[in-house]
């Protein structure tokens, strides 16, 4: 009899799978249910009536809705101002206003404003002295304040008009008012108690606190204005004779909350479904549907396009040329703001391309003309309409595909997008002279033009695309397109002739063919990606991979590149095999060690490809112990940099034991020589007898240390590894007392060492003697500099306003002697009067440096046990 059970590994794998795919599946399911519910609600509606209502909207009504939206965005900007007051941060009001507008217009359109708006907000506020944790605090404050405020506003509206929810609530109006009053009073009492007392409410592992009363009441006022203006925008667009404003405000709050809680981007489908379901009987649904369409355009799309146009215009001004001569330079105070936003441009342009692609596909499904507007026997008109519709659907699908390349700054994706947009202008004119769409597409192409310099990568558009998110996106598009097609052509009965009908008046067959083409292109593209053979960029360190790495290393300047040959790190090679990144995986991090290795021209594409690969594997890229050589690249990739220490570099042309500053060191070195210490350098390969003796020394040295042998950023004792390098040997009376392997690429004038080990009984003065001997050898051999290695956490300052990581690093450096003698190591290296060069960790902006450093520490120690034991 056998017993089956899920092993921890299986359970862990399933848990990881659910963590990674669960939110995607849930979001897709909720989106699908929302689309289905919306389709059922709108089934009785004639789509021609909706389109006619949209086109017939009077311009004064449209202008009033835009004015209400503008007032709402003023309140949204107030959120940031209030949050900065809460944190005690001083940022110029002009920056808060422009930065807040950009952040909210971009964030609201994407639909996950806490994330997307927070990313833009980070770029802006970090340029004015706020660190990642403070910007995250601003985003969290805004999100919580909005959630609290919208709840209060919604409950207040339900108290004033409980009958507003009658169509979607099983409770009678009296009970709705009673429960809304109870919940509102309890919520306000709790918040005010926390605010006045300053206490913290703890619920399991969560803590809830409130700012001082002035900020609480100010935030409530801002949320009231924000929600009231957003609801007013929709109310203005609703037909006459509909529900009163208070009813709309209550229903709007409930629909908005449902959209936020669904986690569907923008609440698309969910918000509309709840709002339509709450409409009282007798209100024309086609007019409500038209109002919802215009509300999305005015409150979301219009601010997004205005913000993108502002960024594009200032991008052109920053670049100089005609825009700068015509409009003048960007004011000095605003330059950091717009330069910081430019980091987010690829994602924003990708969103625009994606949105235009969806628009083109939907336009190809909308009836171009009514049957009585065109002669069914006009063959030329039929050909033009068919060509315009098919071309619109195809170009829309192409833009969807190109959007993922735009997000990765691929140059080809940008130029193809511009070509597709201009081609779509032609397709719109062919589609019964749709001048409005043609002007919109031309405007999008013009907005994108100033950003052309931000797309410089040469990479394959199909690389690292097939992800669970992409598959979910394709499924969501297919669901939406199918539902939209059936909604637009519900009145047309199905027949076999729908597939073959061809005339200017045959709208449904034309839309059917266009929708089928768009869907087929998306599915075929996804299948093509799935069937592509995996391209091996990452290599386990086998003999062939190490040989390739050795050739690349020998052509480099940085001796740390030699650590790629330790065998404990994977190698990520570029397509040409001329550059690589050495890395190892720990938890959710792909940790790359030191700068990418290879020709400088190949590094940007390699770093981007590595990051793409990490994200495809649902991991995060981390670059540990990088120098300042590629700092502009890390900034362009959107990473934040945190100083982790300083590397001690001795300039050999200036180093000499002569003189008063090295008097003590010179005396100790002379004494060691008189006592019989002898230094020599042995070239590889090394005799097995020598390796055996060195292993004995290494084992004795490790036996005197706490923890296991370290790895990743240092070499392990390995015969094959040591046989790649020259060894510095210290002997007394022929007996080896200490050794070090010398890291010296063939074309480099910079030297360093890796393993430095000695017999415990010969520890006194041994490191100093060995360093002096190695420095002298390197100088005599023609090297220009000698690296003593990094002093961890050295040179980090904790001034007022410094990052939390800086303060934490200084604390560990000063008081972490029980774990590692940070201060002692730096003091020892300082005796050689080196030049201190900073080293950093580069991480994605939303990742805490403490989390990244935890993964690095586990890699170096060989696991958690390696930190505290053998």
mmCIF file with all atom_site columns, N, CA and C in Angstrom, residues 208-271:
data_model
loop_
_atom_site.group_PDB
_atom_site.id
_atom_site.type_symbol
_atom_site.label_atom_id
_atom_site.label_alt_id
_atom_site.label_comp_id
_atom_site.label_asym_id
_atom_site.label_entity_id
_atom_site.label_seq_id
_atom_site.pdbx_PDB_ins_code
_atom_site.Cartn_x
_atom_site.Cartn_y
_atom_site.Cartn_z
_atom_site.occupancy
_atom_site.B_iso_or_equiv
_atom_site.pdbx_formal_charge
_atom_site.auth_seq_id
_atom_site.auth_comp_id
_atom_site.auth_asym_id
_atom_site.auth_atom_id
_atom_site.pdbx_PDB_model_num
ATOM 1   N N  . UNK A 1 208 ? -2.936  50.564 11.028  1.00 0.00 ? 208 UNK A N  1
ATOM 2   C CA . UNK A 1 208 ? -3.696  51.675 10.465  1.00 0.00 ? 208 UNK A CA 1
ATOM 3   C C  . UNK A 1 208 ? -3.500  52.883 11.362  1.00 0.00 ? 208 UNK A C  1
ATOM 4   N N  . UNK A 1 209 ? -3.020  53.971 10.772  1.00 0.00 ? 209 UNK A N  1
ATOM 5   C CA . UNK A 1 209 ? -2.868  55.219 11.495  1.00 0.00 ? 209 UNK A CA 1
ATOM 6   C C  . UNK A 1 209 ? -3.471  56.326 10.651  1.00 0.00 ? 209 UNK A C  1
ATOM 7   N N  . UNK A 1 210 ? -3.616  57.495 11.237  1.00 0.00 ? 210 UNK A N  1
ATOM 8   C CA . UNK A 1 210 ? -4.220  58.625 10.531  1.00 0.00 ? 210 UNK A CA 1
ATOM 9   C C  . UNK A 1 210 ? -3.370  59.859 10.748  1.00 0.00 ? 210 UNK A C  1
ATOM 10  N N  . UNK A 1 211 ? -3.298  60.729 9.738   1.00 0.00 ? 211 UNK A N  1
ATOM 11  C CA . UNK A 1 211 ? -2.571  61.985 9.914   1.00 0.00 ? 211 UNK A CA 1
ATOM 12  C C  . UNK A 1 211 ? -3.340  62.933 10.838  1.00 0.00 ? 211 UNK A C  1
ATOM 13  N N  . UNK A 1 212 ? -2.749  64.089 11.071  1.00 0.00 ? 212 UNK A N  1
ATOM 14  C CA . UNK A 1 212 ? -3.399  65.048 11.975  1.00 0.00 ? 212 UNK A CA 1
ATOM 15  C C  . UNK A 1 212 ? -4.733  65.511 11.387  1.00 0.00 ? 212 UNK A C  1
ATOM 16  N N  . UNK A 1 213 ? -5.657  65.998 12.232  1.00 0.00 ? 213 UNK A N  1
ATOM 17  C CA . UNK A 1 213 ? -7.022  66.308 11.780  1.00 0.00 ? 213 UNK A CA 1
ATOM 18  C C  . UNK A 1 213 ? -7.085  67.255 10.591  1.00 0.00 ? 213 UNK A C  1
ATOM 19  N N  . UNK A 1 214 ? -6.205  68.259 10.545  1.00 0.00 ? 214 UNK A N  1
ATOM 20  C CA . UNK A 1 214 ? -6.258  69.218 9.430   1.00 0.00 ? 214 UNK A CA 1
ATOM 21  C C  . UNK A 1 214 ? -6.068  68.511 8.093   1.00 0.00 ? 214 UNK A C  1
ATOM 22  N N  . UNK A 1 215 ? -5.142  67.530 8.063   1.00 0.00 ? 215 UNK A N  1
ATOM 23  C CA . UNK A 1 215 ? -4.897  66.807 6.811   1.00 0.00 ? 215 UNK A CA 1
ATOM 24  C C  . UNK A 1 215 ? -6.058  65.876 6.500   1.00 0.00 ? 215 UNK A C  1
ATOM 25  N N  . UNK A 1 216 ? -6.646  65.249 7.538   1.00 0.00 ? 216 UNK A N  1
ATOM 26  C CA . UNK A 1 216 ? -7.795  64.356 7.323   1.00 0.00 ? 216 UNK A CA 1
ATOM 27  C C  . UNK A 1 216 ? -8.956  65.120 6.693   1.00 0.00 ? 216 UNK A C  1
ATOM 28  N N  . UNK A 1 217 ? -9.315  66.278 7.283   1.00 0.00 ? 217 UNK A N  1
ATOM 29  C CA . UNK A 1 217 ? -10.436 67.041 6.755   1.00 0.00 ? 217 UNK A CA 1
ATOM 30  C C  . UNK A 1 217 ? -10.108 67.627 5.380   1.00 0.00 ? 217 UNK A C  1
ATOM 31  N N  . UNK A 1 218 ? -8.845  68.030 5.204   1.00 0.00 ? 218 UNK A N  1
ATOM 32  C CA . UNK A 1 218 ? -8.446  68.536 3.898   1.00 0.00 ? 218 UNK A CA 1
ATOM 33  C C  . UNK A 1 218 ? -8.535  67.469 2.835   1.00 0.00 ? 218 UNK A C  1
ATOM 34  N N  . UNK A 1 219 ? -8.113  66.255 3.185   1.00 0.00 ? 219 UNK A N  1
ATOM 35  C CA . UNK A 1 219 ? -8.170  65.162 2.226   1.00 0.00 ? 219 UNK A CA 1
ATOM 36  C C  . UNK A 1 219 ? -9.606  64.787 1.887   1.00 0.00 ? 219 UNK A C  1
ATOM 37  N N  . UNK A 1 220 ? -10.487 64.822 2.900   1.00 0.00 ? 220 UNK A N  1
ATOM 38  C CA . UNK A 1 220 ? -11.904 64.548 2.640   1.00 0.00 ? 220 UNK A CA 1
ATOM 39  C C  . UNK A 1 220 ? -12.489 65.579 1.684   1.00 0.00 ? 220 UNK A C  1
ATOM 40  N N  . UNK A 1 221 ? -12.100 66.830 1.882   1.00 0.00 ? 221 UNK A N  1
ATOM 41  C CA . UNK A 1 221 ? -12.597 67.876 0.994   1.00 0.00 ? 221 UNK A CA 1
ATOM 42  C C  . UNK A 1 221 ? -12.102 67.663 -0.427  1.00 0.00 ? 221 UNK A C  1
ATOM 43  N N  . UNK A 1 222 ? -10.828 67.296 -0.578  1.00 0.00 ? 222 UNK A N  1
ATOM 44  C CA . UNK A 1 222 ? -10.282 67.043 -1.913  1.00 0.00 ? 222 UNK A CA 1
ATOM 45  C C  . UNK A 1 222 ? -10.988 65.871 -2.582  1.00 0.00 ? 222 UNK A C  1
ATOM 46  N N  . UNK A 1 223 ? -11.225 64.794 -1.821  1.00 0.00 ? 223 UNK A N  1
ATOM 47  C CA . UNK A 1 223 ? -11.902 63.630 -2.397  1.00 0.00 ? 223 UNK A CA 1
ATOM 48  C C  . UNK A 1 223 ? -13.327 63.967 -2.787  1.00 0.00 ? 223 UNK A C  1
ATOM 49  N N  . UNK A 1 224 ? -13.982 64.793 -1.963  1.00 0.00 ? 224 UNK A N  1
ATOM 50  C CA . UNK A 1 224 ? -15.349 65.207 -2.295  1.00 0.00 ? 224 UNK A CA 1
ATOM 51  C C  . UNK A 1 224 ? -15.369 65.967 -3.611  1.00 0.00 ? 224 UNK A C  1
ATOM 52  N N  . UNK A 1 225 ? -14.422 66.900 -3.787  1.00 0.00 ? 225 UNK A N  1
ATOM 53  C CA . UNK A 1 225 ? -14.367 67.665 -5.036  1.00 0.00 ? 225 UNK A CA 1
ATOM 54  C C  . UNK A 1 225 ? -14.034 66.750 -6.211  1.00 0.00 ? 225 UNK A C  1
ATOM 55  N N  . UNK A 1 226 ? -13.041 65.881 -6.013  1.00 0.00 ? 226 UNK A N  1
ATOM 56  C CA . UNK A 1 226 ? -12.629 64.963 -7.076  1.00 0.00 ? 226 UNK A CA 1
ATOM 57  C C  . UNK A 1 226 ? -13.798 64.100 -7.532  1.00 0.00 ? 226 UNK A C  1
ATOM 58  N N  . UNK A 1 227 ? -14.424 63.407 -6.579  1.00 0.00 ? 227 UNK A N  1
ATOM 59  C CA . UNK A 1 227 ? -15.522 62.495 -6.927  1.00 0.00 ? 227 UNK A CA 1
ATOM 60  C C  . UNK A 1 227 ? -16.718 63.258 -7.469  1.00 0.00 ? 227 UNK A C  1
ATOM 61  N N  . UNK A 1 228 ? -17.021 64.407 -6.854  1.00 0.00 ? 228 UNK A N  1
ATOM 62  C CA . UNK A 1 228 ? -18.171 65.187 -7.302  1.00 0.00 ? 228 UNK A CA 1
ATOM 63  C C  . UNK A 1 228 ? -17.979 65.674 -8.732  1.00 0.00 ? 228 UNK A C  1
ATOM 64  N N  . UNK A 1 229 ? -16.755 66.099 -9.069  1.00 0.00 ? 229 UNK A N  1
ATOM 65  C CA . UNK A 1 229 ? -16.505 66.591 -10.427 1.00 0.00 ? 229 UNK A CA 1
ATOM 66  C C  . UNK A 1 229 ? -16.501 65.454 -11.449 1.00 0.00 ? 229 UNK A C  1
ATOM 67  N N  . UNK A 1 230 ? -15.951 64.297 -11.067 1.00 0.00 ? 230 UNK A N  1
ATOM 68  C CA . UNK A 1 230 ? -15.976 63.155 -11.985 1.00 0.00 ? 230 UNK A CA 1
ATOM 69  C C  . UNK A 1 230 ? -17.414 62.722 -12.251 1.00 0.00 ? 230 UNK A C  1
ATOM 70  N N  . UNK A 1 231 ? -18.205 62.660 -11.166 1.00 0.00 ? 231 UNK A N  1
ATOM 71  C CA . UNK A 1 231 ? -19.616 62.300 -11.337 1.00 0.00 ? 231 UNK A CA 1
ATOM 72  C C  . UNK A 1 231 ? -20.360 63.378 -12.120 1.00 0.00 ? 231 UNK A C  1
ATOM 73  N N  . UNK A 1 232 ? -19.990 64.648 -11.905 1.00 0.00 ? 232 UNK A N  1
ATOM 74  C CA . UNK A 1 232 ? -20.641 65.739 -12.627 1.00 0.00 ? 232 UNK A CA 1
ATOM 75  C C  . UNK A 1 232 ? -20.338 65.649 -14.122 1.00 0.00 ? 232 UNK A C  1
ATOM 76  N N  . UNK A 1 233 ? -19.116 65.252 -14.466 1.00 0.00 ? 233 UNK A N  1
ATOM 77  C CA . UNK A 1 233 ? -18.768 65.079 -15.880 1.00 0.00 ? 233 UNK A CA 1
ATOM 78  C C  . UNK A 1 233 ? -19.724 64.091 -16.539 1.00 0.00 ? 233 UNK A C  1
ATOM 79  N N  . UNK A 1 234 ? -19.954 62.958 -15.872 1.00 0.00 ? 234 UNK A N  1
ATOM 80  C CA . UNK A 1 234 ? -20.859 61.961 -16.428 1.00 0.00 ? 234 UNK A CA 1
ATOM 81  C C  . UNK A 1 234 ? -22.300 62.452 -16.404 1.00 0.00 ? 234 UNK A C  1
ATOM 82  N N  . UNK A 1 235 ? -22.691 63.159 -15.330 1.00 0.00 ? 235 UNK A N  1
ATOM 83  C CA . UNK A 1 235 ? -24.065 63.657 -15.203 1.00 0.00 ? 235 UNK A CA 1
ATOM 84  C C  . UNK A 1 235 ? -24.399 64.637 -16.330 1.00 0.00 ? 235 UNK A C  1
ATOM 85  N N  . UNK A 1 236 ? -23.420 65.501 -16.684 1.00 0.00 ? 236 UNK A N  1
ATOM 86  C CA . UNK A 1 236 ? -23.636 66.478 -17.751 1.00 0.00 ? 236 UNK A CA 1
ATOM 87  C C  . UNK A 1 236 ? -23.913 65.775 -19.083 1.00 0.00 ? 236 UNK A C  1
ATOM 88  N N  . UNK A 1 237 ? -23.268 64.634 -19.286 1.00 0.00 ? 237 UNK A N  1
ATOM 89  C CA . UNK A 1 237 ? -23.390 63.916 -20.551 1.00 0.00 ? 237 UNK A CA 1
ATOM 90  C C  . UNK A 1 237 ? -24.634 63.040 -20.622 1.00 0.00 ? 237 UNK A C  1
ATOM 91  N N  . UNK A 1 238 ? -25.290 62.793 -19.471 1.00 0.00 ? 238 UNK A N  1
ATOM 92  C CA . UNK A 1 238 ? -26.479 61.941 -19.455 1.00 0.00 ? 238 UNK A CA 1
ATOM 93  C C  . UNK A 1 238 ? -27.664 62.664 -20.083 1.00 0.00 ? 238 UNK A C  1
ATOM 94  N N  . UNK A 1 239 ? -28.630 61.900 -20.585 1.00 0.00 ? 239 UNK A N  1
ATOM 95  C CA . UNK A 1 239 ? -29.784 62.536 -21.249 1.00 0.00 ? 239 UNK A CA 1
ATOM 96  C C  . UNK A 1 239 ? -30.669 63.280 -20.261 1.00 0.00 ? 239 UNK A C  1
ATOM 97  N N  . UNK A 1 240 ? -31.405 64.253 -20.763 1.00 0.00 ? 240 UNK A N  1
ATOM 98  C CA . UNK A 1 240 ? -32.375 64.972 -19.933 1.00 0.00 ? 240 UNK A CA 1
ATOM 99  C C  . UNK A 1 240 ? -33.469 64.005 -19.486 1.00 0.00 ? 240 UNK A C  1
ATOM 100 N N  . UNK A 1 241 ? -33.976 64.238 -18.274 1.00 0.00 ? 241 UNK A N  1
ATOM 101 C CA . UNK A 1 241 ? -35.008 63.362 -17.734 1.00 0.00 ? 241 UNK A CA 1
ATOM 102 C C  . UNK A 1 241 ? -34.467 62.151 -17.013 1.00 0.00 ? 241 UNK A C  1
ATOM 103 N N  . UNK A 1 242 ? -33.130 62.060 -16.890 1.00 0.00 ? 242 UNK A N  1
ATOM 104 C CA . UNK A 1 242 ? -32.522 60.949 -16.176 1.00 0.00 ? 242 UNK A CA 1
ATOM 105 C C  . UNK A 1 242 ? -32.516 61.189 -14.680 1.00 0.00 ? 242 UNK A C  1
ATOM 106 N N  . UNK A 1 243 ? -31.774 60.375 -13.909 1.00 0.00 ? 243 UNK A N  1
ATOM 107 C CA . UNK A 1 243 ? -31.724 60.531 -12.462 1.00 0.00 ? 243 UNK A CA 1
ATOM 108 C C  . UNK A 1 243 ? -31.081 61.855 -12.074 1.00 0.00 ? 243 UNK A C  1
ATOM 109 N N  . UNK A 1 244 ? -31.420 62.339 -10.867 1.00 0.00 ? 244 UNK A N  1
ATOM 110 C CA . UNK A 1 244 ? -30.844 63.599 -10.389 1.00 0.00 ? 244 UNK A CA 1
ATOM 111 C C  . UNK A 1 244 ? -29.366 63.405 -10.032 1.00 0.00 ? 244 UNK A C  1
ATOM 112 N N  . UNK A 1 245 ? -28.695 64.520 -9.751  1.00 0.00 ? 245 UNK A N  1
ATOM 113 C CA . UNK A 1 245 ? -27.238 64.483 -9.549  1.00 0.00 ? 245 UNK A CA 1
ATOM 114 C C  . UNK A 1 245 ? -26.848 63.643 -8.332  1.00 0.00 ? 245 UNK A C  1
ATOM 115 N N  . UNK A 1 246 ? -27.591 63.729 -7.232  1.00 0.00 ? 246 UNK A N  1
ATOM 116 C CA . UNK A 1 246 ? -27.239 62.962 -6.028  1.00 0.00 ? 246 UNK A CA 1
ATOM 117 C C  . UNK A 1 246 ? -27.339 61.464 -6.306  1.00 0.00 ? 246 UNK A C  1
ATOM 118 N N  . UNK A 1 247 ? -28.345 61.061 -7.067  1.00 0.00 ? 247 UNK A N  1
ATOM 119 C CA . UNK A 1 247 ? -28.478 59.646 -7.436  1.00 0.00 ? 247 UNK A CA 1
ATOM 120 C C  . UNK A 1 247 ? -27.301 59.206 -8.303  1.00 0.00 ? 247 UNK A C  1
ATOM 121 N N  . UNK A 1 248 ? -26.916 60.065 -9.252  1.00 0.00 ? 248 UNK A N  1
ATOM 122 C CA . UNK A 1 248 ? -25.777 59.739 -10.099 1.00 0.00 ? 248 UNK A CA 1
ATOM 123 C C  . UNK A 1 248 ? -24.510 59.638 -9.263  1.00 0.00 ? 248 UNK A C  1
ATOM 124 N N  . UNK A 1 249 ? -24.351 60.553 -8.281  1.00 0.00 ? 249 UNK A N  1
ATOM 125 C CA . UNK A 1 249 ? -23.164 60.529 -7.424  1.00 0.00 ? 249 UNK A CA 1
ATOM 126 C C  . UNK A 1 249 ? -23.098 59.226 -6.622  1.00 0.00 ? 249 UNK A C  1
ATOM 127 N N  . UNK A 1 250 ? -24.220 58.782 -6.068  1.00 0.00 ? 250 UNK A N  1
ATOM 128 C CA . UNK A 1 250 ? -24.231 57.526 -5.309  1.00 0.00 ? 250 UNK A CA 1
ATOM 129 C C  . UNK A 1 250 ? -23.911 56.341 -6.208  1.00 0.00 ? 250 UNK A C  1
ATOM 130 N N  . UNK A 1 251 ? -24.562 56.293 -7.351  1.00 0.00 ? 251 UNK A N  1
ATOM 131 C CA . UNK A 1 251 ? -24.337 55.177 -8.270  1.00 0.00 ? 251 UNK A CA 1
ATOM 132 C C  . UNK A 1 251 ? -22.922 55.215 -8.831  1.00 0.00 ? 251 UNK A C  1
ATOM 133 N N  . UNK A 1 252 ? -22.418 56.402 -9.131  1.00 0.00 ? 252 UNK A N  1
ATOM 134 C CA . UNK A 1 252 ? -21.061 56.564 -9.644  1.00 0.00 ? 252 UNK A CA 1
ATOM 135 C C  . UNK A 1 252 ? -20.040 56.041 -8.626  1.00 0.00 ? 252 UNK A C  1
ATOM 136 N N  . UNK A 1 253 ? -20.241 56.368 -7.348  1.00 0.00 ? 253 UNK A N  1
ATOM 137 C CA . UNK A 1 253 ? -19.299 55.927 -6.307  1.00 0.00 ? 253 UNK A CA 1
ATOM 138 C C  . UNK A 1 253 ? -19.269 54.413 -6.192  1.00 0.00 ? 253 UNK A C  1
ATOM 139 N N  . UNK A 1 254 ? -20.450 53.788 -6.241  1.00 0.00 ? 254 UNK A N  1
ATOM 140 C CA . UNK A 1 254 ? -20.504 52.329 -6.151  1.00 0.00 ? 254 UNK A CA 1
ATOM 141 C C  . UNK A 1 254 ? -19.851 51.692 -7.381  1.00 0.00 ? 254 UNK A C  1
ATOM 142 N N  . UNK A 1 255 ? -20.149 52.219 -8.572  1.00 0.00 ? 255 UNK A N  1
ATOM 143 C CA . UNK A 1 255 ? -19.564 51.671 -9.797  1.00 0.00 ? 255 UNK A CA 1
ATOM 144 C C  . UNK A 1 255 ? -18.047 51.852 -9.811  1.00 0.00 ? 255 UNK A C  1
ATOM 145 N N  . UNK A 1 256 ? -17.580 53.013 -9.345  1.00 0.00 ? 256 UNK A N  1
ATOM 146 C CA . UNK A 1 256 ? -16.138 53.269 -9.307  1.00 0.00 ? 256 UNK A CA 1
ATOM 147 C C  . UNK A 1 256 ? -15.449 52.319 -8.340  1.00 0.00 ? 256 UNK A C  1
ATOM 148 N N  . UNK A 1 257 ? -16.060 52.119 -7.166  1.00 0.00 ? 257 UNK A N  1
ATOM 149 C CA . UNK A 1 257 ? -15.477 51.198 -6.191  1.00 0.00 ? 257 UNK A CA 1
ATOM 150 C C  . UNK A 1 257 ? -15.430 49.774 -6.744  1.00 0.00 ? 257 UNK A C  1
ATOM 151 N N  . UNK A 1 258 ? -16.482 49.369 -7.454  1.00 0.00 ? 258 UNK A N  1
ATOM 152 C CA . UNK A 1 258 ? -16.497 48.029 -8.054  1.00 0.00 ? 258 UNK A CA 1
ATOM 153 C C  . UNK A 1 258 ? -15.396 47.890 -9.092  1.00 0.00 ? 258 UNK A C  1
ATOM 154 N N  . UNK A 1 259 ? -15.169 48.928 -9.894  1.00 0.00 ? 259 UNK A N  1
ATOM 155 C CA . UNK A 1 259 ? -14.109 48.882 -10.888 1.00 0.00 ? 259 UNK A CA 1
ATOM 156 C C  . UNK A 1 259 ? -12.735 48.789 -10.271 1.00 0.00 ? 259 UNK A C  1
ATOM 157 N N  . UNK A 1 260 ? -12.523 49.541 -9.167  1.00 0.00 ? 260 UNK A N  1
ATOM 158 C CA . UNK A 1 260 ? -11.223 49.495 -8.488  1.00 0.00 ? 260 UNK A CA 1
ATOM 159 C C  . UNK A 1 260 ? -10.994 48.133 -7.853  1.00 0.00 ? 260 UNK A C  1
ATOM 160 N N  . UNK A 1 261 ? -12.008 47.603 -7.172  1.00 0.00 ? 261 UNK A N  1
ATOM 161 C CA . UNK A 1 261 ? -11.856 46.316 -6.491  1.00 0.00 ? 261 UNK A CA 1
ATOM 162 C C  . UNK A 1 261 ? -11.690 45.157 -7.463  1.00 0.00 ? 261 UNK A C  1
ATOM 163 N N  . UNK A 1 262 ? -12.194 45.298 -8.692  1.00 0.00 ? 262 UNK A N  1
ATOM 164 C CA . UNK A 1 262 ? -12.068 44.212 -9.669  1.00 0.00 ? 262 UNK A CA 1
ATOM 165 C C  . UNK A 1 262 ? -10.638 44.053 -10.174 1.00 0.00 ? 262 UNK A C  1
ATOM 166 N N  . UNK A 1 263 ? -9.809  45.103 -10.029 1.00 0.00 ? 263 UNK A N  1
ATOM 167 C CA . UNK A 1 263 ? -8.425  45.108 -10.518 1.00 0.00 ? 263 UNK A CA 1
ATOM 168 C C  . UNK A 1 263 ? -8.350  44.964 -12.039 1.00 0.00 ? 263 UNK A C  1
ATOM 169 N N  . UNK A 1 264 ? -9.469  45.123 -12.720 1.00 0.00 ? 264 UNK A N  1
ATOM 170 C CA . UNK A 1 264 ? -9.442  45.182 -14.183 1.00 0.00 ? 264 UNK A CA 1
ATOM 171 C C  . UNK A 1 264 ? -8.911  46.552 -14.572 1.00 0.00 ? 264 UNK A C  1
ATOM 172 N N  . UNK A 1 265 ? -7.917  46.642 -15.473 1.00 0.00 ? 265 UNK A N  1
ATOM 173 C CA . UNK A 1 265 ? -7.361  47.950 -15.838 1.00 0.00 ? 265 UNK A CA 1
ATOM 174 C C  . UNK A 1 265 ? -8.440  48.947 -16.211 1.00 0.00 ? 265 UNK A C  1
ATOM 175 N N  . UNK A 1 266 ? -8.461  50.062 -15.479 1.00 0.00 ? 266 UNK A N  1
ATOM 176 C CA . UNK A 1 266 ? -9.439  51.103 -15.747 1.00 0.00 ? 266 UNK A CA 1
ATOM 177 C C  . UNK A 1 266 ? -10.851 50.735 -15.335 1.00 0.00 ? 266 UNK A C  1
ATOM 178 N N  . UNK A 1 267 ? -11.041 49.530 -14.760 1.00 0.00 ? 267 UNK A N  1
ATOM 179 C CA . UNK A 1 267 ? -12.386 49.076 -14.437 1.00 0.00 ? 267 UNK A CA 1
ATOM 180 C C  . UNK A 1 267 ? -13.259 48.926 -15.664 1.00 0.00 ? 267 UNK A C  1
ATOM 181 N N  . UNK A 1 268 ? -12.606 48.757 -16.850 1.00 0.00 ? 268 UNK A N  1
ATOM 182 C CA . UNK A 1 268 ? -13.347 48.702 -18.118 1.00 0.00 ? 268 UNK A CA 1
ATOM 183 C C  . UNK A 1 268 ? -14.336 47.540 -18.091 1.00 0.00 ? 268 UNK A C  1
ATOM 184 N N  . UNK A 1 269 ? -15.558 47.817 -18.386 1.00 0.00 ? 269 UNK A N  1
ATOM 185 C CA . UNK A 1 269 ? -16.594 46.789 -18.401 1.00 0.00 ? 269 UNK A CA 1
ATOM 186 C C  . UNK A 1 269 ? -17.298 46.681 -17.061 1.00 0.00 ? 269 UNK A C  1
ATOM 187 N N  . UNK A 1 270 ? -16.546 46.674 -15.979 1.00 0.00 ? 270 UNK A N  1
ATOM 188 C CA . UNK A 1 270 ? -17.142 46.544 -14.645 1.00 0.00 ? 270 UNK A CA 1
ATOM 189 C C  . UNK A 1 270 ? -17.858 47.835 -14.267 1.00 0.00 ? 270 UNK A C  1
ATOM 190 N N  . UNK A 1 271 ? -17.165 48.971 -14.408 1.00 0.00 ? 271 UNK A N  1
ATOM 191 C CA . UNK A 1 271 ? -17.772 50.270 -14.083 1.00 0.00 ? 271 UNK A CA 1
ATOM 192 C C  . UNK A 1 271 ? -19.036 50.484 -14.912 1.00 0.00 ? 271 UNK A C  1
#
